[in-house]
Short mmCIF file of C-alpha atoms in Angstrom, two decimals:
data_model
loop_
_atom_site.label_atom_id
_atom_site.label_comp_id
_atom_site.label_asym_id
_atom_site.label_seq_id
_atom_site.Cartn_x
_atom_site.Cartn_y
_atom_site.Cartn_z
CA UNK T 1310 0.00 0.00 0.00
CA UNK T 1311 1.30 3.43 -0.83
CA UNK T 1312 0.40 6.76 0.69
CA UNK T 1313 -0.82 9.29 -1.85
CA UNK T 1314 -1.48 12.08 0.63
CA UNK T 1315 -2.08 12.77 4.32
CA UNK T 1316 -3.52 16.03 5.61
CA UNK T 1317 -4.24 17.04 9.16
CA UNK T 1318 -7.96 17.66 9.45
CA UNK T 1319 -10.12 18.42 12.54
CA UNK T 1320 -7.35 17.13 14.79
CA UNK T 1321 -7.08 13.86 12.87
CA UNK T 1322 -5.67 12.83 9.51
CA UNK T 1323 -7.36 12.67 6.12
CA UNK T 1324 -5.34 10.21 4.10
CA UNK T 1325 -5.51 8.82 0.57
CA UNK T 1326 -3.95 5.43 -0.08
CA UNK T 1327 -3.57 3.09 -3.05
CA UNK T 1328 -3.01 -0.64 -3.10
CA UNK T 1329 -3.00 -3.53 -5.56
CA UNK T 1330 -6.34 -5.34 -5.32
CA UNK T 1331 -6.78 -9.06 -5.74
CA UNK T 1332 -10.52 -8.65 -6.06
CA UNK T 1333 -10.48 -6.16 -8.92
CA UNK T 1334 -7.12 -7.01 -10.45
CA UNK T 1335 -6.00 -3.40 -10.57
CA UNK T 1336 -4.72 -0.69 -8.27
CA UNK T 1337 -7.46 0.75 -6.07
CA UNK T 1338 -7.48 4.07 -4.25
CA UNK T 1339 -9.40 4.94 -1.09
CA UNK T 1340 -9.73 7.82 1.36
CA UNK T 1341 -9.50 7.31 5.12
CA UNK T 1342 -10.17 9.83 7.85
CA UNK T 1343 -8.74 8.87 11.23
CA UNK T 1344 -9.82 10.99 14.19
CA UNK T 1345 -7.30 12.04 16.85
CA UNK T 1346 -8.56 9.24 19.12
CA UNK T 1347 -7.00 6.64 16.80
CA UNK T 1348 -3.62 7.49 18.33
CA UNK T 1349 -4.86 5.98 21.62
CA UNK T 1350 -6.30 2.77 20.19
CA UNK T 1351 -8.80 1.32 17.75
CA UNK T 1352 -11.73 3.56 16.76
CA UNK T 1353 -15.12 2.67 15.25
CA UNK T 1354 -15.53 3.13 11.51
CA UNK T 1355 -18.21 4.42 9.19
CA UNK T 1356 -18.00 3.30 5.57
CA UNK T 1357 -19.18 5.81 2.99
CA UNK T 1358 -20.01 4.38 -0.45
CA UNK T 1359 -20.25 6.90 -3.26
CA UNK T 1360 -22.51 7.31 -6.25
CA UNK T 1361 -22.28 7.17 -10.01
CA UNK T 1362 -19.31 9.01 -11.59
CA UNK T 1363 -17.63 9.46 -8.18
CA UNK T 1364 -14.16 8.36 -7.13
CA UNK T 1365 -12.90 8.03 -3.54
CA UNK T 1366 -12.54 11.80 -3.57
CA UNK T 1367 -15.99 13.34 -3.98
CA UNK T 1368 -17.43 12.64 -0.56
CA UNK T 1369 -14.06 13.16 1.06
CA UNK T 1370 -13.97 16.74 -0.19
CA UNK T 1371 -17.65 17.69 -0.48
CA UNK T 1372 -19.71 15.93 2.22
CA UNK T 1373 -18.28 17.81 5.18
CA UNK T 1374 -18.22 14.58 7.13
CA UNK T 1375 -14.86 14.92 8.87
CA UNK T 1376 -15.96 17.58 11.37
CA UNK T 1377 -18.71 15.35 12.72
CA UNK T 1378 -16.63 12.18 12.58
CA UNK T 1379 -13.91 13.98 14.56
CA UNK T 1380 -16.42 15.04 17.21
CA UNK T 1381 -17.77 11.50 17.41
CA UNK T 1382 -14.33 9.86 17.37
CA UNK T 1383 -15.16 7.77 14.32
CA UNK T 1384 -13.04 6.86 11.30
CA UNK T 1385 -14.41 7.27 7.77
CA UNK T 1386 -13.50 5.14 4.76
CA UNK T 1387 -14.24 6.38 1.25
CA UNK T 1388 -13.76 3.56 -1.29
CA UNK T 1389 -13.70 4.12 -5.02
CA UNK T 1390 -16.78 3.14 -7.04
CA UNK T 1391 -15.18 0.80 -9.59
CA UNK T 1392 -11.94 -0.64 -10.88
CA UNK T 1393 -10.02 1.74 -13.11
CA UNK T 1394 -7.03 1.95 -15.38
CA UNK T 1395 -5.68 0.51 -18.57
CA UNK T 1396 -7.07 -2.89 -19.44
CA UNK T 1397 -10.21 -2.29 -17.39
CA UNK T 1398 -13.41 -2.38 -19.45
CA UNK T 1399 -15.42 0.81 -19.80
CA UNK T 1400 -18.48 2.24 -21.52
CA UNK T 1401 -19.14 5.72 -22.88
CA UNK T 1402 -22.23 6.07 -20.68
CA UNK T 1403 -21.76 7.68 -17.27
CA UNK T 1404 -23.80 4.93 -15.62
CA UNK T 1405 -21.93 1.81 -16.76
CA UNK T 1406 -18.35 0.69 -16.36
CA UNK T 1407 -15.74 2.83 -14.63
CA UNK T 1408 -17.33 4.98 -11.92
CA UNK T 1409 -20.41 2.77 -11.97
CA UNK T 1410 -19.51 -0.55 -10.35
CA UNK T 1411 -22.85 -0.86 -8.54
CA UNK T 1412 -21.16 -2.91 -5.78
CA UNK T 1413 -21.71 -6.24 -7.52
CA UNK T 1414 -19.43 -9.04 -8.73
CA UNK T 1415 -19.78 -9.02 -12.50
CA UNK T 1416 -20.14 -12.42 -14.13
CA UNK T 1417 -20.52 -11.26 -17.74
CA UNK T 1418 -17.96 -10.16 -20.30
CA UNK T 1419 -16.34 -7.72 -20.69
CA UNK T 1420 -16.89 -6.80 -17.02
CA UNK T 1421 -16.16 -10.04 -15.20
CA UNK T 1422 -12.34 -9.78 -15.04
CA UNK T 1423 -12.20 -6.58 -12.94
CA UNK T 1424 -15.69 -5.53 -11.78
CA UNK T 1425 -15.76 -7.40 -8.45
CA UNK T 1426 -16.78 -4.46 -6.33
CA UNK T 1427 -18.86 -6.55 -3.91
CA UNK T 1428 -15.83 -8.61 -2.97
CA UNK T 1429 -13.72 -5.47 -2.82
CA UNK T 1430 -15.87 -3.46 -0.41
CA UNK T 1431 -17.29 -6.42 1.52
CA UNK T 1432 -14.07 -8.38 2.02
CA UNK T 1433 -10.79 -7.14 0.68
CA UNK T 1434 -10.78 -3.47 1.65
CA UNK T 1435 -12.05 -4.17 5.20
CA UNK T 1436 -9.17 -6.64 5.65
CA UNK T 1437 -6.66 -4.11 4.39
CA UNK T 1438 -7.99 -1.19 6.40
CA UNK T 1439 -8.30 -3.03 9.69
CA UNK T 1440 -4.82 -4.54 9.29
CA UNK T 1441 -3.10 -1.26 8.49
CA UNK T 1442 -4.93 1.21 10.73
CA UNK T 1443 -6.31 1.41 14.26
CA UNK T 1444 -9.84 0.46 13.27
CA UNK T 1445 -12.11 -1.62 15.52
CA UNK T 1446 -13.63 -4.23 13.23
CA UNK T 1447 -16.30 -5.02 15.82
CA UNK T 1448 -17.70 -1.50 15.54
CA UNK T 1449 -18.57 -0.80 11.92
CA UNK T 1450 -21.40 1.14 10.32
CA UNK T 1451 -22.15 2.00 6.70
CA UNK T 1452 -23.74 4.76 4.67
CA UNK T 1453 -23.75 5.94 1.09
CA UNK T 1454 -25.24 8.23 -1.50
CA UNK T 1455 -27.33 7.20 -4.52
CA UNK T 1456 -25.57 4.14 -6.02
CA UNK T 1457 -23.59 4.13 -2.78
CA UNK T 1458 -26.80 4.14 -0.75
CA UNK T 1459 -27.78 1.05 -2.72
CA UNK T 1460 -24.41 -0.46 -1.87
CA UNK T 1461 -24.66 0.44 1.81
CA UNK T 1462 -28.14 -1.05 2.19
CA UNK T 1463 -27.38 -4.24 0.29
CA UNK T 1464 -24.12 -4.85 2.16
CA UNK T 1465 -25.74 -4.15 5.52
CA UNK T 1466 -28.62 -6.55 4.95
CA UNK T 1467 -26.57 -9.33 3.35
CA UNK T 1468 -23.78 -9.25 5.94
CA UNK T 1469 -25.74 -9.62 9.19
CA UNK T 1470 -23.65 -8.83 12.24
CA UNK T 1471 -21.10 -6.81 10.29
CA UNK T 1472 -22.63 -3.35 10.64
CA UNK T 1473 -24.33 -1.94 13.73
CA UNK T 1474 -26.27 0.66 11.75
CA UNK T 1475 -26.96 1.62 8.16
CA UNK T 1476 -28.08 4.85 6.56
CA UNK T 1477 -28.42 6.18 3.06
CA UNK T 1478 -28.79 9.45 1.20
CA UNK T 1479 -31.15 9.18 -1.77
CA UNK T 1480 -30.32 5.51 -2.37
CA UNK T 1481 -31.10 3.67 -5.59
CA UNK T 1482 -33.75 1.84 -3.64
CA UNK T 1483 -35.28 -0.62 -6.07
CA UNK T 1484 -32.81 -1.10 -8.96
CA UNK T 1485 -34.48 -4.21 -10.39
CA UNK T 1486 -37.41 -1.93 -11.32
CA UNK T 1487 -35.37 1.07 -12.46
CA UNK T 1488 -33.23 2.07 -15.42
CA UNK T 1489 -30.58 2.65 -12.75
CA UNK T 1490 -30.24 -1.06 -12.17
CA UNK T 1491 -31.83 -3.04 -14.98
CA UNK T 1492 -29.28 -1.83 -17.51
CA UNK T 1493 -26.31 -2.42 -15.22
CA UNK T 1494 -27.48 -5.74 -13.79
CA UNK T 1495 -28.10 -7.02 -17.31
CA UNK T 1496 -24.57 -6.00 -18.27
CA UNK T 1497 -22.79 -7.18 -15.12
CA UNK T 1498 -24.95 -10.13 -13.98
CA UNK T 1499 -26.73 -11.28 -17.14
CA UNK T 1500 -30.35 -11.48 -18.20
CA UNK T 1501 -31.51 -13.86 -15.42
CA UNK T 1502 -33.35 -11.42 -13.16
CA UNK T 1503 -33.33 -13.90 -10.29
CA UNK T 1504 -29.62 -13.15 -9.92
CA UNK T 1505 -30.34 -9.45 -9.47
CA UNK T 1506 -32.43 -9.78 -6.33
CA UNK T 1507 -29.49 -9.97 -3.94
CA UNK T 1508 -28.65 -6.45 -5.07
CA UNK T 1509 -32.07 -4.83 -4.64
CA UNK T 1510 -32.50 -3.04 -1.29
CA UNK T 1511 -36.30 -3.15 -1.46
CA UNK T 1512 -36.27 -6.90 -2.11
CA UNK T 1513 -33.75 -7.48 0.67
CA UNK T 1514 -35.78 -5.34 3.05
CA UNK T 1515 -38.81 -7.49 2.34
CA UNK T 1516 -36.88 -10.76 2.71
CA UNK T 1517 -34.21 -10.03 5.31
CA UNK T 1518 -34.40 -6.58 6.85
CA UNK T 1519 -31.59 -5.21 8.97
CA UNK T 1520 -30.76 -6.16 12.54
CA UNK T 1521 -30.45 -2.59 13.81
CA UNK T 1522 -31.66 0.91 13.04
CA UNK T 1523 -31.96 2.27 9.50
CA UNK T 1524 -31.96 5.97 8.53
CA UNK T 1525 -32.92 7.11 5.03
CA UNK T 1526 -32.92 10.71 3.79
CA UNK T 1527 -34.41 11.54 0.41
CA UNK T 1528 -34.70 14.98 -1.18
CA UNK T 1529 -38.23 15.74 -2.34
CA UNK T 1530 -36.86 17.79 -5.24
CA UNK T 1531 -34.35 15.16 -6.28
CA UNK T 1532 -34.10 15.20 -10.07
CA UNK T 1533 -33.79 11.39 -10.12
CA UNK T 1534 -36.79 10.36 -8.00
CA UNK T 1535 -38.24 8.16 -10.74
CA UNK T 1536 -35.00 6.22 -10.93
CA UNK T 1537 -34.45 6.00 -7.17
CA UNK T 1538 -37.96 4.72 -6.29
CA UNK T 1539 -37.89 5.71 -2.60
CA UNK T 1540 -41.57 4.76 -2.20
CA UNK T 1541 -40.76 1.10 -2.80
CA UNK T 1542 -38.20 1.02 0.00
CA UNK T 1543 -40.37 3.10 2.33
CA UNK T 1544 -43.25 0.67 1.88
CA UNK T 1545 -40.99 -2.34 2.41
CA UNK T 1546 -39.49 -0.83 5.58
CA UNK T 1547 -42.90 -0.17 7.11
CA UNK T 1548 -44.32 -3.52 6.01
CA UNK T 1549 -41.41 -5.32 7.65
CA UNK T 1550 -41.71 -3.09 10.78
CA UNK T 1551 -38.03 -2.32 10.25
CA UNK T 1552 -36.78 -0.13 13.10
CA UNK T 1553 -35.75 3.11 11.51
CA UNK T 1554 -36.58 6.47 10.04
CA UNK T 1555 -37.45 7.50 6.51
CA UNK T 1556 -37.32 11.26 5.90
CA UNK T 1557 -38.54 13.12 2.81
CA UNK T 1558 -36.67 16.42 2.86
CA UNK T 1559 -38.55 19.25 1.18
CA UNK T 1560 -36.67 21.22 -1.46
CA UNK T 1561 -33.46 19.17 -1.50
CA UNK T 1562 -32.04 17.71 -4.69
CA UNK T 1563 -29.56 14.90 -5.41
CA UNK T 1564 -26.38 16.91 -4.90
CA UNK T 1565 -23.72 17.03 -2.22
CA UNK T 1566 -25.45 20.16 -0.91
CA UNK T 1567 -28.16 17.74 0.20
CA UNK T 1568 -25.68 15.22 1.60
CA UNK T 1569 -23.68 17.82 3.51
CA UNK T 1570 -26.87 19.26 5.05
CA UNK T 1571 -27.82 15.96 6.64
CA UNK T 1572 -24.46 14.27 7.21
CA UNK T 1573 -24.35 15.58 10.81
CA UNK T 1574 -27.59 13.72 11.55
CA UNK T 1575 -26.27 10.56 9.92
CA UNK T 1576 -22.98 10.57 11.79
CA UNK T 1577 -24.80 11.22 15.09
CA UNK T 1578 -27.11 8.31 14.24
CA UNK T 1579 -24.19 5.97 13.58
CA UNK T 1580 -22.21 7.25 16.57
CA UNK T 1581 -25.06 6.26 18.87
CA UNK T 1582 -24.93 2.69 17.55
CA UNK T 1583 -21.12 2.52 17.44
CA UNK T 1584 -20.47 3.82 20.94
CA UNK T 1585 -23.37 1.99 22.62
CA UNK Q 1304 -69.94 26.73 28.50
CA UNK Q 1305 -69.30 25.54 32.01
CA UNK Q 1306 -66.02 24.93 33.76
CA UNK Q 1307 -65.68 21.42 35.12
CA UNK Q 1308 -62.19 21.85 36.55
CA UNK Q 1309 -59.10 24.03 36.32
CA UNK Q 1310 -55.72 22.99 37.70
CA UNK Q 1311 -52.47 24.87 37.64
CA UNK Q 1312 -49.98 22.81 35.64
CA UNK Q 1313 -46.42 23.67 34.50
CA UNK Q 1314 -47.08 27.35 35.12
CA UNK Q 1315 -50.26 27.30 33.04
CA UNK Q 1316 -53.75 25.93 33.52
CA UNK Q 1317 -55.18 22.53 32.61
CA UNK Q 1318 -58.91 23.03 32.28
CA UNK Q 1319 -61.87 20.82 31.48
CA UNK Q 1320 -64.95 22.45 30.01
CA UNK Q 1321 -68.36 21.33 28.78
CA UNK Q 1322 -70.72 22.98 26.35
CA UNK Q 1323 -73.88 22.24 24.43
CA UNK Q 1324 -72.95 21.27 20.86
CA UNK Q 1325 -75.04 22.11 17.81
CA UNK Q 1326 -73.05 19.67 15.72
CA UNK Q 1327 -73.59 16.62 17.90
CA UNK Q 1328 -76.83 17.64 19.61
CA UNK Q 1329 -75.54 16.80 23.07
CA UNK Q 1330 -73.25 18.21 25.71
CA UNK Q 1331 -69.58 17.80 24.78
CA UNK Q 1332 -66.57 17.91 27.11
CA UNK Q 1333 -63.02 18.92 26.18
CA UNK Q 1334 -59.68 19.47 27.87
CA UNK Q 1335 -57.60 22.60 27.28
CA UNK Q 1336 -54.09 23.35 28.47
CA UNK Q 1337 -53.17 27.03 28.35
CA UNK Q 1338 -49.49 27.86 28.95
CA UNK Q 1339 -48.52 30.83 31.11
CA UNK Q 1340 -47.90 32.89 27.98
CA UNK Q 1341 -51.65 32.98 27.26
CA UNK Q 1342 -51.97 35.66 29.96
CA UNK Q 1343 -49.98 38.01 27.69
CA UNK Q 1344 -51.88 37.34 24.47
CA UNK Q 1345 -52.96 34.69 21.99
CA UNK Q 1346 -50.84 31.53 21.85
CA UNK Q 1347 -50.52 28.88 19.13
CA UNK Q 1348 -52.52 25.69 19.57
CA UNK Q 1349 -51.92 21.99 19.03
CA UNK Q 1350 -55.01 19.81 18.68
CA UNK Q 1351 -54.72 16.28 20.05
CA UNK Q 1352 -57.30 13.79 18.78
CA UNK Q 1353 -57.66 10.62 20.81
CA UNK Q 1354 -58.22 6.99 19.92
CA UNK Q 1355 -60.87 4.34 20.35
CA UNK Q 1356 -62.47 4.12 23.83
CA UNK Q 1357 -60.88 7.40 24.92
CA UNK Q 1358 -62.62 10.51 26.25
CA UNK Q 1359 -61.12 14.00 26.46
CA UNK Q 1360 -59.28 12.77 29.55
CA UNK Q 1361 -56.88 9.98 28.49
CA UNK Q 1362 -54.27 12.03 26.68
CA UNK Q 1363 -54.71 14.90 29.12
CA UNK Q 1364 -53.61 12.66 31.99
CA UNK Q 1365 -51.35 10.09 30.34
CA UNK Q 1366 -49.48 11.63 27.39
CA UNK Q 1367 -47.25 13.93 29.46
CA UNK Q 1368 -47.77 16.64 26.87
CA UNK Q 1369 -48.21 19.66 29.15
CA UNK Q 1370 -44.56 19.92 30.16
CA UNK Q 1371 -43.43 20.26 26.57
CA UNK Q 1372 -46.33 22.49 25.56
CA UNK Q 1373 -45.50 24.78 28.49
CA UNK Q 1374 -41.87 24.99 27.41
CA UNK Q 1375 -42.94 25.74 23.83
CA UNK Q 1376 -45.67 28.22 24.86
CA UNK Q 1377 -48.35 26.24 23.04
CA UNK Q 1378 -51.95 25.49 24.03
CA UNK Q 1379 -53.31 21.94 23.79
CA UNK Q 1380 -56.92 20.98 23.07
CA UNK Q 1381 -58.17 17.46 23.87
CA UNK Q 1382 -61.60 16.90 22.31
CA UNK Q 1383 -63.78 13.93 23.15
CA UNK Q 1384 -64.00 11.10 20.61
CA UNK Q 1385 -67.79 10.94 20.13
CA UNK Q 1386 -71.12 12.29 21.29
CA UNK Q 1387 -72.29 10.77 24.55
CA UNK Q 1388 -75.25 10.62 26.91
CA UNK Q 1389 -78.84 9.50 26.98
CA UNK Q 1390 -80.52 9.38 23.63
CA UNK Q 1391 -77.17 8.99 21.82
CA UNK Q 1392 -76.91 5.72 19.89
CA UNK Q 1393 -74.35 3.17 20.99
CA UNK Q 1394 -73.08 -0.32 20.26
CA UNK Q 1395 -71.74 -3.01 22.59
CA UNK Q 1396 -68.49 -3.19 20.61
CA UNK Q 1397 -65.62 -0.96 21.79
CA UNK Q 1398 -64.97 0.17 18.24
CA UNK Q 1399 -68.38 1.49 17.22
CA UNK Q 1400 -70.60 4.19 18.67
CA UNK Q 1401 -69.68 6.11 21.81
CA UNK Q 1402 -65.91 6.44 22.12
CA UNK Q 1403 -65.52 5.56 18.45
CA UNK Q 1404 -66.75 8.51 16.38
CA UNK Q 1405 -63.96 8.14 13.79
CA UNK Q 1406 -64.13 11.90 13.07
CA UNK Q 1407 -66.81 11.56 10.38
CA UNK Q 1408 -70.31 12.95 9.87
CA UNK Q 1409 -72.60 9.92 10.05
CA UNK Q 1410 -75.32 9.78 7.41
CA UNK Q 1411 -76.86 6.45 8.40
CA UNK Q 1412 -79.29 5.51 11.16
CA UNK Q 1413 -79.08 5.19 14.08
CA UNK Q 1414 -75.89 7.29 14.03
CA UNK Q 1415 -76.83 10.29 11.92
CA UNK Q 1416 -78.59 12.40 14.58
CA UNK Q 1417 -75.55 12.81 16.86
CA UNK Q 1418 -72.41 11.38 15.26
CA UNK Q 1419 -71.20 14.55 13.48
CA UNK Q 1420 -67.66 14.48 14.81
CA UNK Q 1421 -66.12 15.94 11.65
CA UNK Q 1422 -68.21 19.07 11.98
CA UNK Q 1423 -67.53 19.16 15.69
CA UNK Q 1424 -63.72 19.03 15.58
CA UNK Q 1425 -63.31 20.81 12.23
CA UNK Q 1426 -65.75 23.69 12.79
CA UNK Q 1427 -67.69 24.01 16.01
CA UNK Q 1428 -65.06 23.37 18.67
CA UNK Q 1429 -62.43 25.58 16.98
CA UNK Q 1430 -64.98 28.44 16.94
CA UNK Q 1431 -65.78 27.92 20.61
CA UNK Q 1432 -62.18 27.59 21.74
CA UNK Q 1433 -60.85 30.58 19.83
CA UNK Q 1434 -63.77 32.74 21.01
CA UNK Q 1435 -63.43 31.85 24.67
CA UNK Q 1436 -59.65 31.61 25.13
CA UNK Q 1437 -56.51 33.43 24.02
CA UNK Q 1438 -55.80 31.10 21.10
CA UNK Q 1439 -54.25 32.32 17.84
CA UNK Q 1440 -56.36 30.76 15.12
CA UNK Q 1441 -53.69 31.54 12.52
CA UNK Q 1442 -51.24 29.25 14.28
CA UNK Q 1443 -52.76 25.79 14.60
CA UNK Q 1444 -51.28 22.31 14.37
CA UNK Q 1445 -52.80 18.88 14.88
CA UNK Q 1446 -51.79 15.44 16.12
CA UNK Q 1447 -53.50 12.32 17.37
CA UNK Q 1448 -53.17 8.70 18.36
CA UNK Q 1449 -54.61 5.68 16.53
CA UNK Q 1450 -58.18 6.67 15.52
CA UNK Q 1451 -57.11 10.19 16.50
CA UNK Q 1452 -54.08 9.94 14.21
CA UNK Q 1453 -56.51 9.08 11.43
CA UNK Q 1454 -58.56 12.13 12.42
CA UNK Q 1455 -55.53 14.42 12.57
CA UNK Q 1456 -54.26 13.35 9.15
CA UNK Q 1457 -57.64 13.57 7.43
CA UNK Q 1458 -58.45 16.97 8.91
CA UNK Q 1459 -55.02 18.33 8.05
CA UNK Q 1460 -55.19 17.23 4.42
CA UNK Q 1461 -58.82 18.20 3.82
CA UNK Q 1462 -58.54 21.63 5.43
CA UNK Q 1463 -55.58 23.14 3.56
CA UNK Q 1464 -54.26 26.26 5.23
CA UNK Q 1465 -55.77 25.42 8.59
CA UNK Q 1466 -52.86 23.58 10.17
CA UNK Q 1467 -49.18 24.43 9.81
CA UNK Q 1468 -48.05 20.92 10.69
CA UNK Q 1469 -49.52 17.49 11.32
CA UNK Q 1470 -48.22 14.46 13.17
CA UNK Q 1471 -49.61 11.14 14.30
CA UNK Q 1472 -48.86 8.33 16.70
CA UNK Q 1473 -49.73 4.91 15.26
CA UNK Q 1474 -52.54 6.28 13.10
CA UNK Q 1475 -55.24 4.14 11.52
CA UNK Q 1476 -53.56 4.85 8.24
CA UNK Q 1477 -55.68 3.10 5.63
CA UNK Q 1478 -59.14 2.48 7.16
CA UNK Q 1479 -60.88 1.66 3.87
CA UNK Q 1480 -58.71 -1.49 3.76
CA UNK Q 1481 -58.91 -2.35 7.47
CA UNK Q 1482 -61.41 -3.77 9.92
CA UNK Q 1483 -60.75 -0.53 11.81
CA UNK Q 1484 -62.57 1.46 9.19
CA UNK Q 1485 -64.64 -0.76 6.93
CA UNK Q 1486 -67.00 -1.72 9.76
CA UNK Q 1487 -67.37 1.84 11.03
CA UNK Q 1488 -67.61 3.52 7.62
CA UNK Q 1489 -70.29 1.04 6.60
CA UNK Q 1490 -72.22 1.86 9.77
CA UNK Q 1491 -71.74 5.63 9.71
CA UNK Q 1492 -71.45 6.41 5.99
CA UNK Q 1493 -73.19 3.49 4.28
CA UNK Q 1494 -72.12 0.79 1.86
CA UNK Q 1495 -70.96 3.13 -0.94
CA UNK Q 1496 -67.20 2.90 -0.54
CA UNK Q 1497 -66.68 5.98 -2.67
CA UNK Q 1498 -67.98 8.01 0.27
CA UNK Q 1499 -65.30 6.58 2.53
CA UNK Q 1500 -62.33 7.92 0.61
CA UNK Q 1501 -62.41 11.39 2.17
CA UNK Q 1502 -61.67 9.66 5.46
CA UNK Q 1503 -58.72 7.53 4.41
CA UNK Q 1504 -55.34 9.12 5.14
CA UNK Q 1505 -53.51 6.97 2.60
CA UNK Q 1506 -55.98 7.90 -0.13
CA UNK Q 1507 -55.80 11.58 0.81
CA UNK Q 1508 -52.02 11.45 0.86
CA UNK Q 1509 -52.06 10.06 -2.69
CA UNK Q 1510 -54.61 12.62 -3.91
CA UNK Q 1511 -53.92 15.74 -1.87
CA UNK Q 1512 -50.93 15.50 0.45
CA UNK Q 1513 -50.28 18.12 3.11
CA UNK Q 1514 -48.88 21.60 2.57
CA UNK Q 1515 -46.27 21.38 5.32
CA UNK Q 1516 -44.25 18.84 7.25
CA UNK Q 1517 -45.66 15.50 8.43
CA UNK Q 1518 -44.27 13.39 11.29
CA UNK Q 1519 -45.45 9.82 11.87
CA UNK Q 1520 -44.31 7.54 14.70
CA UNK Q 1521 -45.30 3.88 14.70
CA UNK Q 1522 -44.31 1.24 17.24
CA UNK Q 1523 -42.79 -1.84 15.62
CA UNK Q 1524 -44.31 -4.04 18.35
CA UNK Q 1525 -47.75 -2.45 18.11
CA UNK Q 1526 -50.35 -5.17 18.67
CA UNK Q 1527 -52.62 -3.62 16.02
CA UNK Q 1528 -50.20 -3.29 13.09
CA UNK Q 1529 -52.40 -5.30 10.76
CA UNK Q 1530 -55.30 -2.93 11.44
CA UNK Q 1531 -53.24 0.25 11.25
CA UNK Q 1532 -51.52 -0.53 7.91
CA UNK Q 1533 -48.61 1.90 8.33
CA UNK Q 1534 -46.92 0.56 5.19
CA UNK Q 1535 -49.73 1.93 3.02
CA UNK Q 1536 -49.29 5.45 4.36
CA UNK Q 1537 -45.52 5.23 4.28
CA UNK Q 1538 -45.61 4.23 0.61
CA UNK Q 1539 -48.07 7.00 -0.21
CA UNK Q 1540 -45.96 9.63 1.57
CA UNK Q 1541 -42.82 8.66 -0.30
CA UNK Q 1542 -44.63 8.33 -3.63
CA UNK Q 1543 -46.06 11.82 -3.24
CA UNK Q 1544 -42.64 13.15 -2.10
CA UNK Q 1545 -44.50 14.48 0.95
CA UNK Q 1546 -42.09 16.48 3.12
CA UNK Q 1547 -41.90 14.64 6.39
CA UNK Q 1548 -40.60 11.81 8.52
CA UNK Q 1549 -41.90 8.29 9.07
CA UNK Q 1550 -40.32 6.51 12.03
CA UNK Q 1551 -40.69 2.83 12.95
CA UNK Q 1552 -39.86 2.66 16.64
CA UNK Q 1553 -38.42 -0.70 17.71
CA UNK Q 1554 -40.08 -2.37 20.66
CA UNK Q 1555 -42.90 0.11 21.23
CA UNK Q 1556 -46.54 -0.96 21.38
CA UNK Q 1557 -49.83 0.92 20.96
CA UNK Q 1558 -50.08 2.28 24.51
CA UNK Q 1559 -49.65 5.70 26.06
CA UNK Q 1560 -46.18 4.57 27.14
CA UNK Q 1561 -45.36 4.82 23.44
CA UNK Q 1562 -47.12 8.17 23.03
CA UNK Q 1563 -45.50 9.71 26.11
CA UNK Q 1564 -42.04 8.59 24.95
CA UNK Q 1565 -42.29 10.50 21.70
CA UNK Q 1566 -44.60 13.39 22.56
CA UNK Q 1567 -41.60 15.66 23.26
CA UNK Q 1568 -40.41 15.13 19.68
CA UNK Q 1569 -43.89 15.83 18.31
CA UNK Q 1570 -44.38 19.01 20.29
CA UNK Q 1571 -40.93 20.25 19.28
CA UNK Q 1572 -41.84 19.44 15.66
CA UNK Q 1573 -45.08 21.44 15.87
CA UNK Q 1574 -43.46 24.27 17.83
CA UNK Q 1575 -40.98 24.79 15.01
CA UNK Q 1576 -43.86 25.23 12.54
CA UNK Q 1577 -46.02 27.29 14.89
CA UNK Q 1578 -43.35 29.76 15.95
CA UNK Q 1579 -41.73 30.10 12.52
#
């Protein structure tokens, strides 16, 4: 692993690191914020999965999360959203290929050789991060925005016991019924829709739920509401009696202005679960 | 109007008053909490509609609302849930007749002569309360529990401009599809289901929504979940992009222990709208 940068930030360190990845077969870059408390011993961690077109950098620079993570004594990890580089397949569309990994393990060509983002964020990167930094693997939580909200919810529900809490900002909530999902799952996973269900937060909420609290924020003026389908997830949460909160935030759109407005609430929500 | 009792409470006065009602054709009793600020001029008001079997008294004594209303400088009105007394029709079941007015105007015998609870809480009692007490009719909000949550939501959506905010505790959310609703609407309104729709919060949320923020709390261990149908309202709120928050509260049941736990949040929510 090599250090790309480290900057002091709210008493802690905002770092960017790169490492060769077995899962994706290319070099992967991630951001990590460690609060000052990490110098005294392992700290809890909140994973932040990003949305379409993002790298590790967008949330790290635009979400304003470090202030609140520093106050709560929580580390933040910002993974990239796909494999990248020469020899890695891509597509001209913004919503397929590089920057659009959708947190699945691709089984179809040309994506299968590198697009193993599920394995990367669920297994490989956690191993690397907990081995190299003072992170307490027993106290993890996860959040994400848009495609990253989809990733956060699907990881949290399919890895019971891993995360104490899960939240999402404007998640792609029901991708098997959306053009943000059907196109990508067809490309990455093939035409058999039965294989898509493990990556649909609404389906997983109906079938599994989450063993802890869930917090969802959705902007009511989000320009992508028809693609996100928040009503499907909201219905599934209530029908399952899933402990949690679903908030429709008047006037907010899909941008990082929305995320940064509500990130303090989300970090406070996770801190309560992580420090309990 | 006659005063039944007045007790000093959190610096204000908790009163109980009775008056002859034109709407219901019988004497009606209500509770009113006036905070200390009412001595200096009109104060905002939060209406609290109660559930099946309740009178004006249950929430007044068990919800613990006065402390928070006093801090926020807000009056509370606790109407009764039905007409009562000799000559008023009744039914042996707890969920029909006296104590179970469902906040509708009955058109069917034997209920039609007295069961005009919509007119009573929407028109007559507001006139009486604002005439007799220092209440600011331009700053009203409404909440309720169970059948009263149904009442609060339906009044708020069908009287646009009247209430600045609406909340509910475990509301009967979709009565046209529930045995808490179909039985009573058949009795009070007749077999034509088209006439029921104005009294179904889920339907009204789909068709009208609310011009302001909505807050819903629902206990995940509520013994009446199948009758309340929170998932229908939750879906309708998200589909409409209704500004607001839907919370599924782990471990809470349908009792006033649930209501009293979250009443501080609800009063703070309404205070923000009322004092804006």
